[in-house]
Amino acid sequence: MSKYFLVVYVYSIVQANNVVLNGLIDSNKELNMSNMKNNRKLLAALALGVVLVGCQSQPSEEAVDTAAAEVIESGSHDVAGMTDAAVKSEEALAAEAAQALLSLTVFYFDFDQANVMSNSYDALQAHAAFLNSNPAAAIRLEGHADERGTREYNIALGERRAKAVEKFLLVNGVSASQVETISYGEENPAEGGHGEGSWAKNRRVEIVYK
Amino acid sequence: MHLLKVMMVFFLMQVCVVAQAQLRIEVTKGGDNPTPIAIVPFSWSGEGLLKEDLAGVVAADMGRSGQFKPMARAEMLSQPSVSSEVFYRDWRIMGVDYLVVGRITPVPSSPQASSSVPVYRVNYELMDVRAEKSVASWKIASVTDLRAAAHHISDMVYQKLTGLRGVFSTKLMYISVERDGAKGKVYKLQVADADGQRSQTLFQSTEPVMSPVWSPDGKRIAYVSFATGRPAIYIQNRLTGKKIKLTGFKGINGAPDWSPDGQKMAMVLSKDGNPEIYIMNLKTRDLRRLTHHYAIDTEPRWTKDGASLVFTSNRGGSPQVYKVDVVTGRVTRLTFRGNYNARAQVSPDGHDLVMVHRENEQFHISVQNLQRDLFANLTKTSLDESPSISPNGSMVIYATQHNNKGVLGAVAINGNIKYLLPALRGEVREPVWSPYLN
């Protein structure tokens, strides 16, 4: 039963951080506060790390909420796994979670939109934290669009998406010299299909470590 | 003087001929009430067989316009090659309105000529079957490229009968993408005849190539290449292949479009942080920024008079087509129907706006009359893009999907005929119709 509460507690922290971050995206003056929260946020994300890995791969805005709800419902019969996780040290857990989040390098968008989705925040925060602590590391943000609409407009849209992610990282303390952006528009789809399934996978920004 | 010009043009045309058909034609909607015409096989007085079926090429050209219906050869009761051999009754009872006959004769090569390329003379005539008289007769004094000669004949006949200049001797430029096992994707910038035949590769790269455009005289082309890992605009001489990098700014370098006077290039740059429309003076390389808006501004296309550009902007919340005065910078919105109108081009007469238009979640090629409130979808397929208007304003070529492959489509601007030009290999997209080349 205590595990159940842990999950709910952790989830609520993640959500709280998301709310804070939502407000932060356009506000540089709250940068320090965001950094302060980073550790707690990572810690919070850790317990849900595995869950988040699953839901991050779903290019849907509702992914986090849905996944969390599933965890809560299945809390009582998912005790074994949680017990193993709980006995690990906080540091080990944090490292694992950060690693899991850092493995997420593709972030999805809605049609004709360039807003970073809330289910991308945690992984982007992890990348920001990594870049903060590794000033020599540098990334290239590659923006993409699905095939619908016109090619040069999609180049512009892909750039907007890459810049939205760049802005998120800069607001979280990453140095501008560590980030470059490029847009491929609809020229390099991740999937070649011509339906919403493929389109959702193609509206994306990819982080490429150089 | 005229003959000399024709001769020179035809000699130039045979410089780099590649006998490889890259595109083929599938007519998906025939013309409404096309005029019946018979293109009789041209006689040949030389030895052996000719490599090209001149009359066949002319008949295909006329049929592809949607305005003519060429008669099947099997139905022809006779095959005259000069007007004196024509029995008008034979053609009238078959319901033919016009008749084209012709003859090809070998031109003896001069003793000094080093090459052994055969040279031909072509005489041809157009006849009005109902009036029982010759309408016009022409002569091509000397030609080596028989396909080019055929397209020229089509242009002459078409203009005589419609009053509109033909576009059969123009060319199409497009991007093809093929998968090469070792290299991955190979992007090729290609040019083919207007009937899709004889494609040549002008540039190729394993990185994306996009947004090709012709110079107003057709001698040069511009395009965007990611060959260096970042987008840059290049200008290339079409005949020599020599190219220069025009821009390589930080961010987007895209959507080049040559001004009608050939002196300037409109383009999209995001070097100032946001995609904006710029005009570059090609002599001085000076840049002038034309738009100032935090929204996306892209896809500039000059109007024929060079006084303004139409472009796509989402400044109103969704992509719509706007017009900007080149001198004053004043912006006016042109499209209001639906929530996605983009990549517009104004027709040569300035009356119509052809664009990509979204309706019921589908992307069509549509035309909007700029004087009256008329609007029509030219296509019914769902992923149509990159419309380009022929220089006589009669046809629009565009990119679409067919059998899960990128193909080119062409449609009359009045919707009268529609045909597809699928590639024999790989996918094709971003077609651009050339200006008149002679």
Short mmCIF file of N, CA, C and O in Angstrom, two decimals, chain B residues 7-112:
data_model
loop_
_atom_site.label_atom_id
_atom_site.label_comp_id
_atom_site.label_asym_id
_atom_site.label_seq_id
_atom_site.Cartn_x
_atom_site.Cartn_y
_atom_site.Cartn_z
N MET B 7 17.12 26.78 -87.14
CA MET B 7 18.25 25.88 -87.32
C MET B 7 19.20 25.93 -86.13
O MET B 7 19.62 24.92 -85.60
N MET B 8 19.49 27.15 -85.70
CA MET B 8 20.43 27.31 -84.59
C MET B 8 19.89 26.67 -83.33
O MET B 8 20.60 25.97 -82.63
N VAL B 9 18.62 26.91 -83.10
CA VAL B 9 18.01 26.35 -81.90
C VAL B 9 18.11 24.84 -81.92
O VAL B 9 18.47 24.20 -80.94
N PHE B 10 17.82 24.25 -83.07
CA PHE B 10 17.83 22.79 -83.13
C PHE B 10 19.22 22.21 -83.01
O PHE B 10 19.43 21.15 -82.44
N PHE B 11 20.21 22.94 -83.51
CA PHE B 11 21.57 22.45 -83.33
C PHE B 11 21.96 22.51 -81.87
O PHE B 11 22.61 21.62 -81.34
N LEU B 12 21.54 23.56 -81.19
CA LEU B 12 21.84 23.68 -79.77
C LEU B 12 21.17 22.56 -78.98
O LEU B 12 21.74 21.99 -78.08
N MET B 13 19.95 22.27 -79.37
CA MET B 13 19.15 21.29 -78.62
C MET B 13 19.76 19.90 -78.61
O MET B 13 19.52 19.12 -77.73
N GLN B 14 20.53 19.58 -79.67
CA GLN B 14 21.04 18.21 -79.72
C GLN B 14 22.34 18.04 -78.94
O GLN B 14 22.95 17.00 -78.95
N VAL B 15 22.78 19.09 -78.25
CA VAL B 15 24.06 19.04 -77.56
C VAL B 15 24.14 17.89 -76.57
O VAL B 15 25.03 17.07 -76.60
N CYS B 16 23.17 17.81 -75.68
CA CYS B 16 23.26 16.71 -74.71
C CYS B 16 21.96 15.92 -74.65
O CYS B 16 21.10 16.19 -73.83
N VAL B 17 21.83 15.02 -75.54
CA VAL B 17 20.62 14.22 -75.62
C VAL B 17 20.87 12.86 -74.96
O VAL B 17 21.85 12.20 -75.22
N VAL B 18 20.01 12.50 -74.06
CA VAL B 18 20.11 11.19 -73.44
C VAL B 18 18.85 10.41 -73.81
O VAL B 18 17.75 10.85 -73.52
N ALA B 19 19.02 9.31 -74.50
CA ALA B 19 17.85 8.57 -74.95
C ALA B 19 17.37 7.63 -73.85
O ALA B 19 17.54 6.43 -73.91
N GLN B 20 16.78 8.22 -72.79
CA GLN B 20 16.27 7.38 -71.71
C GLN B 20 14.98 7.99 -71.21
O GLN B 20 14.94 9.12 -70.79
N ALA B 21 13.91 7.22 -71.30
CA ALA B 21 12.62 7.73 -70.85
C ALA B 21 12.51 7.60 -69.35
O ALA B 21 12.60 6.52 -68.81
N GLN B 22 12.36 8.70 -68.67
CA GLN B 22 12.28 8.67 -67.22
C GLN B 22 10.83 8.69 -66.75
O GLN B 22 10.47 8.08 -65.78
N LEU B 23 9.99 9.44 -67.46
CA LEU B 23 8.59 9.56 -67.07
C LEU B 23 7.73 8.98 -68.19
O LEU B 23 8.09 9.04 -69.36
N ARG B 24 6.59 8.43 -67.82
CA ARG B 24 5.65 8.05 -68.88
C ARG B 24 4.34 8.74 -68.58
O ARG B 24 4.16 9.33 -67.52
N ILE B 25 3.41 8.70 -69.53
CA ILE B 25 2.18 9.47 -69.38
C ILE B 25 0.97 8.56 -69.27
O ILE B 25 0.82 7.62 -70.04
N GLU B 26 0.11 8.81 -68.29
CA GLU B 26 -1.15 8.08 -68.16
C GLU B 26 -2.27 9.12 -68.09
O GLU B 26 -2.37 9.84 -67.10
N VAL B 27 -3.08 9.18 -69.14
CA VAL B 27 -4.18 10.15 -69.13
C VAL B 27 -5.29 9.63 -68.22
O VAL B 27 -5.74 8.50 -68.37
N THR B 28 -5.67 10.43 -67.23
CA THR B 28 -6.69 9.98 -66.28
C THR B 28 -8.04 10.64 -66.54
O THR B 28 -9.06 10.18 -66.08
N LYS B 29 -8.02 11.77 -67.25
CA LYS B 29 -9.28 12.39 -67.63
C LYS B 29 -9.09 13.04 -68.99
O LYS B 29 -8.22 13.88 -69.16
N GLY B 30 -9.87 12.61 -69.96
CA GLY B 30 -9.73 13.14 -71.32
C GLY B 30 -10.35 14.52 -71.42
O GLY B 30 -11.09 14.95 -70.53
N GLY B 31 -10.03 15.21 -72.50
CA GLY B 31 -10.59 16.54 -72.71
C GLY B 31 -12.07 16.48 -73.03
O GLY B 31 -12.58 15.46 -73.49
N ASP B 32 -12.79 17.58 -72.78
CA ASP B 32 -14.20 17.66 -73.14
C ASP B 32 -14.31 18.25 -74.55
O ASP B 32 -13.75 19.30 -74.82
N ASN B 33 -15.03 17.56 -75.41
CA ASN B 33 -15.22 18.02 -76.79
C ASN B 33 -13.93 18.43 -77.49
O ASN B 33 -13.82 19.53 -78.02
N PRO B 34 -12.94 17.55 -77.50
CA PRO B 34 -11.70 17.92 -78.20
C PRO B 34 -11.92 17.93 -79.71
O PRO B 34 -12.77 17.21 -80.23
N THR B 35 -11.17 18.77 -80.39
CA THR B 35 -11.27 18.88 -81.86
C THR B 35 -10.58 17.69 -82.51
O THR B 35 -9.40 17.44 -82.25
N PRO B 36 -11.30 16.95 -83.40
CA PRO B 36 -10.66 15.80 -84.06
C PRO B 36 -9.61 16.28 -85.06
O PRO B 36 -9.87 17.16 -85.89
N ILE B 37 -8.42 15.69 -84.98
CA ILE B 37 -7.33 16.06 -85.87
C ILE B 37 -6.61 14.78 -86.28
O ILE B 37 -6.57 13.82 -85.50
N ALA B 38 -6.12 14.74 -87.50
CA ALA B 38 -5.35 13.57 -87.96
C ALA B 38 -3.92 14.01 -88.24
O ALA B 38 -3.70 14.97 -88.99
N ILE B 39 -2.97 13.35 -87.60
CA ILE B 39 -1.55 13.61 -87.88
C ILE B 39 -1.08 12.38 -88.67
O ILE B 39 -0.84 11.31 -88.11
N VAL B 40 -0.98 12.55 -89.97
CA VAL B 40 -0.64 11.43 -90.85
C VAL B 40 0.86 11.14 -90.72
O VAL B 40 1.67 12.07 -90.66
N PRO B 41 1.26 9.85 -90.66
CA PRO B 41 2.69 9.55 -90.60
C PRO B 41 3.44 10.25 -91.72
O PRO B 41 3.00 10.24 -92.87
N PHE B 42 4.55 10.90 -91.37
CA PHE B 42 5.33 11.66 -92.34
C PHE B 42 6.11 10.68 -93.23
O PHE B 42 6.62 9.67 -92.75
N SER B 43 6.20 11.02 -94.52
CA SER B 43 6.97 10.14 -95.41
C SER B 43 8.47 10.39 -95.18
O SER B 43 8.87 11.48 -94.75
N TRP B 44 9.26 9.40 -95.48
CA TRP B 44 10.73 9.49 -95.30
C TRP B 44 11.39 8.99 -96.57
O TRP B 44 11.18 7.86 -96.99
N SER B 45 12.16 9.85 -97.21
CA SER B 45 12.73 9.50 -98.51
C SER B 45 14.18 9.03 -98.39
O SER B 45 14.83 8.76 -99.41
N GLY B 46 14.69 8.92 -97.18
CA GLY B 46 16.08 8.48 -97.01
C GLY B 46 16.16 6.97 -96.85
O GLY B 46 15.17 6.25 -97.03
N GLU B 47 17.34 6.49 -96.51
CA GLU B 47 17.55 5.05 -96.34
C GLU B 47 17.28 4.62 -94.91
O GLU B 47 17.44 5.39 -93.98
N GLY B 48 16.91 3.36 -94.76
CA GLY B 48 16.70 2.79 -93.43
C GLY B 48 15.49 3.37 -92.72
O GLY B 48 14.65 4.05 -93.33
N LEU B 49 15.42 3.10 -91.43
CA LEU B 49 14.28 3.57 -90.63
C LEU B 49 14.71 4.75 -89.78
O LEU B 49 15.84 4.80 -89.30
N LEU B 50 13.78 5.67 -89.59
CA LEU B 50 14.07 6.81 -88.71
C LEU B 50 13.98 6.36 -87.25
O LEU B 50 13.20 5.47 -86.91
N LYS B 51 14.76 6.99 -86.41
CA LYS B 51 14.76 6.61 -85.00
C LYS B 51 13.50 7.12 -84.29
O LYS B 51 13.11 6.59 -83.27
N GLU B 52 12.91 8.17 -84.80
CA GLU B 52 11.73 8.74 -84.14
C GLU B 52 10.53 8.74 -85.07
O GLU B 52 10.67 8.99 -86.27
N ASP B 53 9.37 8.51 -84.49
CA ASP B 53 8.11 8.58 -85.23
C ASP B 53 7.56 10.00 -85.05
O ASP B 53 6.85 10.29 -84.09
N LEU B 54 7.95 10.87 -85.96
CA LEU B 54 7.62 12.29 -85.84
C LEU B 54 6.13 12.54 -85.65
O LEU B 54 5.71 13.23 -84.72
N ALA B 55 5.31 11.95 -86.53
CA ALA B 55 3.86 12.19 -86.47
C ALA B 55 3.29 11.63 -85.16
O ALA B 55 2.35 12.21 -84.60
N GLY B 56 3.89 10.53 -84.69
CA GLY B 56 3.42 9.95 -83.42
C GLY B 56 3.66 10.90 -82.26
O GLY B 56 2.81 11.05 -81.37
N VAL B 57 4.81 11.55 -82.26
CA VAL B 57 5.13 12.50 -81.19
C VAL B 57 4.18 13.71 -81.27
O VAL B 57 3.65 14.17 -80.25
N VAL B 58 3.92 14.18 -82.50
CA VAL B 58 3.01 15.33 -82.66
C VAL B 58 1.61 14.97 -82.19
O VAL B 58 0.96 15.73 -81.46
N ALA B 59 1.14 13.76 -82.58
CA ALA B 59 -0.21 13.34 -82.19
C ALA B 59 -0.32 13.25 -80.66
O ALA B 59 -1.31 13.70 -80.07
N ALA B 60 0.72 12.70 -80.02
CA ALA B 60 0.69 12.59 -78.55
C ALA B 60 0.66 13.99 -77.92
O ALA B 60 -0.07 14.23 -76.95
N ASP B 61 1.45 14.91 -78.47
CA ASP B 61 1.47 16.30 -77.96
C ASP B 61 0.07 16.91 -78.04
O ASP B 61 -0.44 17.47 -77.07
N MET B 62 -0.55 16.79 -79.23
CA MET B 62 -1.86 17.41 -79.43
C MET B 62 -2.89 16.79 -78.48
O MET B 62 -3.72 17.49 -77.91
N GLY B 63 -2.82 15.48 -78.31
CA GLY B 63 -3.76 14.79 -77.42
C GLY B 63 -3.58 15.23 -75.98
O GLY B 63 -4.55 15.42 -75.24
N ARG B 64 -2.32 15.44 -75.57
CA ARG B 64 -2.03 15.81 -74.18
C ARG B 64 -2.52 17.22 -73.84
O ARG B 64 -2.65 17.56 -72.67
N SER B 65 -2.79 18.02 -74.85
CA SER B 65 -3.28 19.37 -74.57
C SER B 65 -4.72 19.34 -74.09
O SER B 65 -5.20 20.30 -73.48
N GLY B 66 -5.41 18.23 -74.38
CA GLY B 66 -6.82 18.14 -73.99
C GLY B 66 -7.75 18.83 -74.97
O GLY B 66 -8.96 18.64 -74.93
N GLN B 67 -7.18 19.62 -75.88
CA GLN B 67 -8.02 20.38 -76.81
C GLN B 67 -8.19 19.67 -78.15
O GLN B 67 -9.01 20.08 -78.97
N PHE B 68 -7.40 18.61 -78.37
CA PHE B 68 -7.46 17.88 -79.65
C PHE B 68 -7.55 16.38 -79.40
O PHE B 68 -7.03 15.87 -78.41
N LYS B 69 -8.23 15.71 -80.35
CA LYS B 69 -8.29 14.26 -80.26
C LYS B 69 -7.66 13.72 -81.54
O LYS B 69 -8.23 13.80 -82.62
N PRO B 70 -6.42 13.20 -81.43
CA PRO B 70 -5.76 12.69 -82.64
C PRO B 70 -6.41 11.39 -83.11
O PRO B 70 -6.78 10.55 -82.30
N MET B 71 -6.54 11.25 -84.41
CA MET B 71 -7.15 10.07 -85.01
C MET B 71 -6.18 8.89 -84.93
O MET B 71 -4.97 9.05 -85.13
N ALA B 72 -6.73 7.70 -84.64
CA ALA B 72 -5.89 6.49 -84.63
C ALA B 72 -5.44 6.19 -86.05
O ALA B 72 -6.20 6.33 -87.01
N ARG B 73 -4.16 5.75 -86.17
CA ARG B 73 -3.62 5.47 -87.50
C ARG B 73 -4.38 4.40 -88.26
O ARG B 73 -4.53 4.46 -89.48
N ALA B 74 -4.85 3.40 -87.52
CA ALA B 74 -5.53 2.27 -88.16
C ALA B 74 -6.79 2.73 -88.89
O ALA B 74 -7.25 2.06 -89.82
N GLU B 75 -7.33 3.87 -88.47
CA GLU B 75 -8.57 4.35 -89.09
C GLU B 75 -8.33 5.18 -90.36
O GLU B 75 -9.27 5.55 -91.05
N MET B 76 -7.07 5.52 -90.60
CA MET B 76 -6.78 6.39 -91.75
C MET B 76 -6.95 5.61 -93.05
O MET B 76 -6.38 4.53 -93.23
N LEU B 77 -7.74 6.17 -93.99
CA LEU B 77 -8.01 5.50 -95.26
C LEU B 77 -6.86 5.68 -96.24
O LEU B 77 -6.69 4.92 -97.18
N SER B 78 -6.09 6.73 -96.05
CA SER B 78 -4.93 6.97 -96.90
C SER B 78 -3.88 7.71 -96.07
O SER B 78 -4.19 8.21 -94.99
N GLN B 79 -2.64 7.74 -96.56
CA GLN B 79 -1.57 8.42 -95.82
C GLN B 79 -0.82 9.37 -96.74
O GLN B 79 0.34 9.13 -97.10
N PRO B 80 -1.47 10.48 -97.10
CA PRO B 80 -0.80 11.44 -97.97
C PRO B 80 0.33 12.15 -97.23
O PRO B 80 0.32 12.23 -96.01
N SER B 81 1.31 12.68 -97.98
CA SER B 81 2.39 13.44 -97.33
C SER B 81 2.50 14.85 -97.89
O SER B 81 3.30 15.64 -97.40
N VAL B 82 1.72 15.17 -98.91
CA VAL B 82 1.62 16.56 -99.39
C VAL B 82 0.14 16.86 -99.66
O VAL B 82 -0.66 15.95 -99.89
N SER B 83 -0.21 18.14 -99.64
CA SER B 83 -1.63 18.52 -99.75
C SER B 83 -2.24 18.09 -101.09
O SER B 83 -3.42 17.78 -101.17
N SER B 84 -1.40 18.01 -102.14
CA SER B 84 -1.93 17.64 -103.45
C SER B 84 -2.42 16.19 -103.48
O SER B 84 -3.20 15.80 -104.33
N GLU B 85 -1.96 15.37 -102.50
CA GLU B 85 -2.38 13.96 -102.45
C GLU B 85 -3.61 13.75 -101.59
O GLU B 85 -4.08 12.63 -101.42
N VAL B 86 -4.10 14.83 -100.98
CA VAL B 86 -5.18 14.68 -100.00
C VAL B 86 -6.55 14.62 -100.67
O VAL B 86 -6.89 15.46 -101.49
N PHE B 87 -7.33 13.56 -100.34
CA PHE B 87 -8.74 13.51 -100.73
C PHE B 87 -9.54 13.89 -99.50
O PHE B 87 -9.67 13.09 -98.57
N TYR B 88 -10.03 15.12 -99.48
CA TYR B 88 -10.68 15.64 -98.27
C TYR B 88 -11.85 14.76 -97.82
O TYR B 88 -12.12 14.62 -96.65
N ARG B 89 -12.52 14.15 -98.83
CA ARG B 89 -13.67 13.31 -98.51
C ARG B 89 -13.28 12.17 -97.54
O ARG B 89 -14.01 11.85 -96.62
N ASP B 90 -12.10 11.56 -97.78
CA ASP B 90 -11.61 10.47 -96.92
C ASP B 90 -11.60 10.88 -95.45
O ASP B 90 -11.83 10.07 -94.56
N TRP B 91 -11.28 12.13 -95.21
CA TRP B 91 -11.11 12.61 -93.84
C TRP B 91 -12.42 13.13 -93.27
O TRP B 91 -12.71 12.98 -92.08
N ARG B 92 -13.24 13.76 -94.16
CA ARG B 92 -14.51 14.31 -93.71
C ARG B 92 -15.43 13.20 -93.22
O ARG B 92 -16.06 13.32 -92.18
N ILE B 93 -15.48 12.07 -93.96
CA ILE B 93 -16.39 11.00 -93.54
C ILE B 93 -15.93 10.35 -92.24
O ILE B 93 -16.71 9.75 -91.52
N MET B 94 -14.63 10.53 -91.90
CA MET B 94 -14.12 10.00 -90.62
C MET B 94 -14.30 11.01 -89.49
O MET B 94 -13.90 10.75 -88.36
N GLY B 95 -14.88 12.15 -89.82
CA GLY B 95 -15.17 13.14 -88.77
C GLY B 95 -13.97 13.96 -88.33
O GLY B 95 -13.95 14.49 -87.22
N VAL B 96 -12.96 14.05 -89.18
CA VAL B 96 -11.75 14.80 -88.83
C VAL B 96 -11.91 16.27 -89.27
O VAL B 96 -12.37 16.54 -90.37
N ASP B 97 -11.57 17.19 -88.38
CA ASP B 97 -11.67 18.63 -88.72
C ASP B 97 -10.39 19.16 -89.36
O ASP B 97 -10.43 20.01 -90.23
N TYR B 98 -9.24 18.68 -88.85
CA TYR B 98 -7.96 19.19 -89.35
C TYR B 98 -7.02 18.03 -89.66
O TYR B 98 -7.13 16.95 -89.07
N LEU B 99 -6.09 18.32 -90.55
CA LEU B 99 -5.19 17.29 -91.03
C LEU B 99 -3.77 17.87 -91.09
O LEU B 99 -3.57 19.01 -91.53
N VAL B 100 -2.80 17.08 -90.63
CA VAL B 100 -1.40 17.49 -90.75
C VAL B 100 -0.68 16.42 -91.56
O VAL B 100 -0.76 15.22 -91.23
N VAL B 101 -0.02 16.83 -92.63
CA VAL B 101 0.78 15.88 -93.42
C VAL B 101 2.20 16.44 -93.51
O VAL B 101 2.42 17.64 -93.33
N GLY B 102 3.15 15.56 -93.80
CA GLY B 102 4.53 16.07 -93.90
C GLY B 102 5.47 15.05 -94.51
O GLY B 102 5.12 13.87 -94.67
N ARG B 103 6.65 15.53 -94.87
CA ARG B 103 7.66 14.63 -95.42
C ARG B 103 9.04 15.01 -94.89
O ARG B 103 9.35 16.19 -94.68
N ILE B 104 9.81 13.97 -94.66
CA ILE B 104 11.17 14.15 -94.12
C ILE B 104 12.14 13.72 -95.20
O ILE B 104 12.00 12.64 -95.78
N THR B 105 13.12 14.57 -95.49
CA THR B 105 14.13 14.21 -96.48
C THR B 105 15.52 14.37 -95.88
O THR B 105 15.73 15.25 -95.04
N PRO B 106 16.45 13.53 -96.30
CA PRO B 106 17.82 13.65 -95.75
C PRO B 106 18.53 14.87 -96.35
O PRO B 106 18.33 15.18 -97.52
N VAL B 107 19.30 15.55 -95.54
CA VAL B 107 20.12 16.67 -96.02
C VAL B 107 21.53 16.13 -96.15
O VAL B 107 22.10 15.66 -95.17
N PRO B 108 22.10 16.16 -97.36
CA PRO B 108 23.47 15.63 -97.52
C PRO B 108 24.44 16.40 -96.63
O PRO B 108 24.40 17.64 -96.61
N SER B 109 25.26 15.67 -95.88
CA SER B 109 26.21 16.37 -95.01
C SER B 109 27.32 16.97 -95.85
O SER B 109 27.75 16.38 -96.85
N SER B 110 27.77 18.14 -95.47
CA SER B 110 28.83 18.82 -96.23
C SER B 110 30.13 18.06 -96.06
O SER B 110 30.35 17.42 -95.03
N PRO B 111 30.99 18.08 -97.06
CA PRO B 111 32.25 17.31 -97.00
C PRO B 111 33.11 17.71 -95.80
O PRO B 111 33.87 16.90 -95.29
N GLN B 112 32.96 18.98 -95.35
CA GLN B 112 33.81 19.44 -94.24
C GLN B 112 33.32 18.92 -92.88
O GLN B 112 34.06 18.92 -91.92
#
